[in-house]
Amino acid sequence: MKPLRRAVRAFPVLVAALLVAGASVSCSSSSNKSSSTGSGDLDTIAKERGLTPEDMKHALQQFVPPGKHDDYVMFASGGHAGQVLAIGMPSMRILKEIAVFTPEPWQGFGYGADWGDKALKDGNPAIPAGTDLTWGDTHHPALSETNGDYDGRWLYINDRANGRVGFVDLKDFRTKQIVAVPNIQTSHGGMFITPNSDYVHVSSAFPEPWPPGSYADVKDYKEKFRGASAWLKIDPATGRMDLSQSFEIELPPYNQDLADAGKLVSDGWGFIGSFNTEMATGGNMEGGKSLEAGASLNNFDYLHAINWKKAAEVAKAAGKTEEMNGIKVIRLKTAIDEGLIYMIPEPKSPHGADVDPSGRYIVVGGKLDPHVTIFDFNKIQAAIGKKDYEGTDPFGIPILKFESVLAAQVEVGAGPLHTQFDGMGHGYTSMFLASAVAKFTLGDDVVKTGEKPFTLVDTIKVNYNIGHLAITEGDTEHPEPKYLVALNKWSIDRFLTVGPLHPQNFQLIDLKGGNGPMELIADMPIGMAEPHYTQIIKADKLKALDVYPADTDSITMAPSKDAIKFGDEKVVRNGSEVEIWMTAQRSHFTPDIIRVKQGDHVKLHITNIEQTKDATHGFAIADYNIQASLEPGEVTNFDFVADKPGSYDFYCTEFCSALHLEMAGWLLVEPAASAVAAPGG
Ligand code: CUA
């Protein structure tokens, strides 16, 4: 009670200060109007709601008034939900859920509309064939970049569970392509984009027997299992991944983990952390140790440094690659002989591997070491040049001497994982065990605040058990020292109890321009899965369409051959195939009765002929599991067999007008002759 009473007494002073501060915070005439009601009102509200002065300040730091827009958009992986969330910042309002690996009925992803069905089908693995995957564990979003900065065009995200990569076009926030990456069964954090969006990289999390698809016992782990580093070529015009121009590098059977692209001085290189260089395989009921024990014996694992620009040249050269399951593979021996790969010792059960905005420093967090270890790319280059090796790993890859490439180690606290940067010369490291974020300085060539280099300068508690963290524009050459989001794995007591499965918690931290102490200002419960990582882009970089140009096919973003004008709607029967060109506009479908026979193959093309922003319709047929959103200007194609006889209602699934309920029709499926006499017929 006591602190609260003290806080309440402090209100009048605080409120006066807030009102003065408020003028510079944002606001327009509306805030001036509210001030005319007197400071007593704010005071009363705060007292009634039990808010402290700190609470009120934080509310102002985060508040975005109704009708106003956020400054940033955070693209958060949706974890097991298989999607991506677009979240406005600082308000932390969810703007959209983008379906990627999982069917999603609002947009109609995987419920009969061709664009989603095709992406999902094309993304099924070739090995083993015959699996229709309907979920994914979205992990690491990677926004496209131009000259090392987010450009707002495209987004890529990997599926932790099934080794796939999805491509979202930020013109319409839709998934356009899913690629089942050959020779990679699972992927974790090995996802990044190169600074000019030449390649999106993903590496395997757990090795698999090579050749992929074959069987091998884990007893033969070292000999038969391999990982891979995949460099998926991005088509510069469309953003799509092109396997025919892509390549992979065979890797030893370690667990390749978090990865990041070099930039500026280190452009052309990629860095992949690893664990389990012990090559443990578990077997705790077969006389062995569990994987967690077996994989934690060594004091050092290996940061893989890969020269991808050189590898891309090698991949183009004749006779340097093997084609494996539809992708060129540089075998490990070739990679070593060509000088494409080096190992750097990293302590202790490492996790994050993050390149700072200058490209010079690579920060590694060792889960079982209270330090972050900072490597200097200039020293790495020098060591490679001098062949300053301490030996090779069991597969012949040169290992650079730890002391030769180390810039510094900074003691940050228990369980350091991932690091982000603010562009002011600071790194911010999440600490899972300490439930905290540590802020430290990098080398004096990048510190802009006059602080001592390689020093811990601030720590803030978060609630609780933070995994990743993300800073505004954080993975670019120019991060903005504005906000940091802590992606906490546990929330424990932060929210109302909704059963034993608790929400995750995103916590918003104000970075004060990189100059002041970090300040935690808001919680955001995430109640649909475990989001793994996010990237945060300035909102004004996004140039999404607010309405499709008339007659757009969203797969090609070009005019659809199946578009139809109002008045030209038609039904064409060709044997057992019935093709319908339909229009949708407020508040009817034309035609509104579809007559087919049981067993007919139905091809339905619906043009939403409206061009009014947000004049979305939807189309669903009862008992056929068909549903999709029809955006203004869009042509949506459905293709199904009318195998269930009966009279089925179809209707518009968006509340589009006052007569939305009347926007409906009939799919009349006349029973096949043999079925007419059935009971009740
Ligand atoms: Cu169209 Cu409701």
XYZ file of C-alpha atoms and ligand atoms in Angstrom, residues 586-587 616-618 652-657 660-661 663, ligand 1:
16
model
C -22.083 -4.985 -53.342
C -24.371 -6.844 -52.797
C -13.705 -6.947 -49.681
C -16.151 -9.743 -50.316
C -15.749 -13.381 -49.476
C -20.318 -13.536 -49.009
C -18.255 -13.958 -45.844
C -17.341 -10.285 -45.307
C -19.762 -7.761 -43.830
C -19.550 -5.628 -46.950
C -22.770 -3.633 -46.999
C -24.446 -8.232 -46.959
C -26.741 -11.006 -45.728
C -25.204 -11.427 -50.915
Cu -20.114 -8.899 -50.016
Cu -20.822 -9.291 -47.727
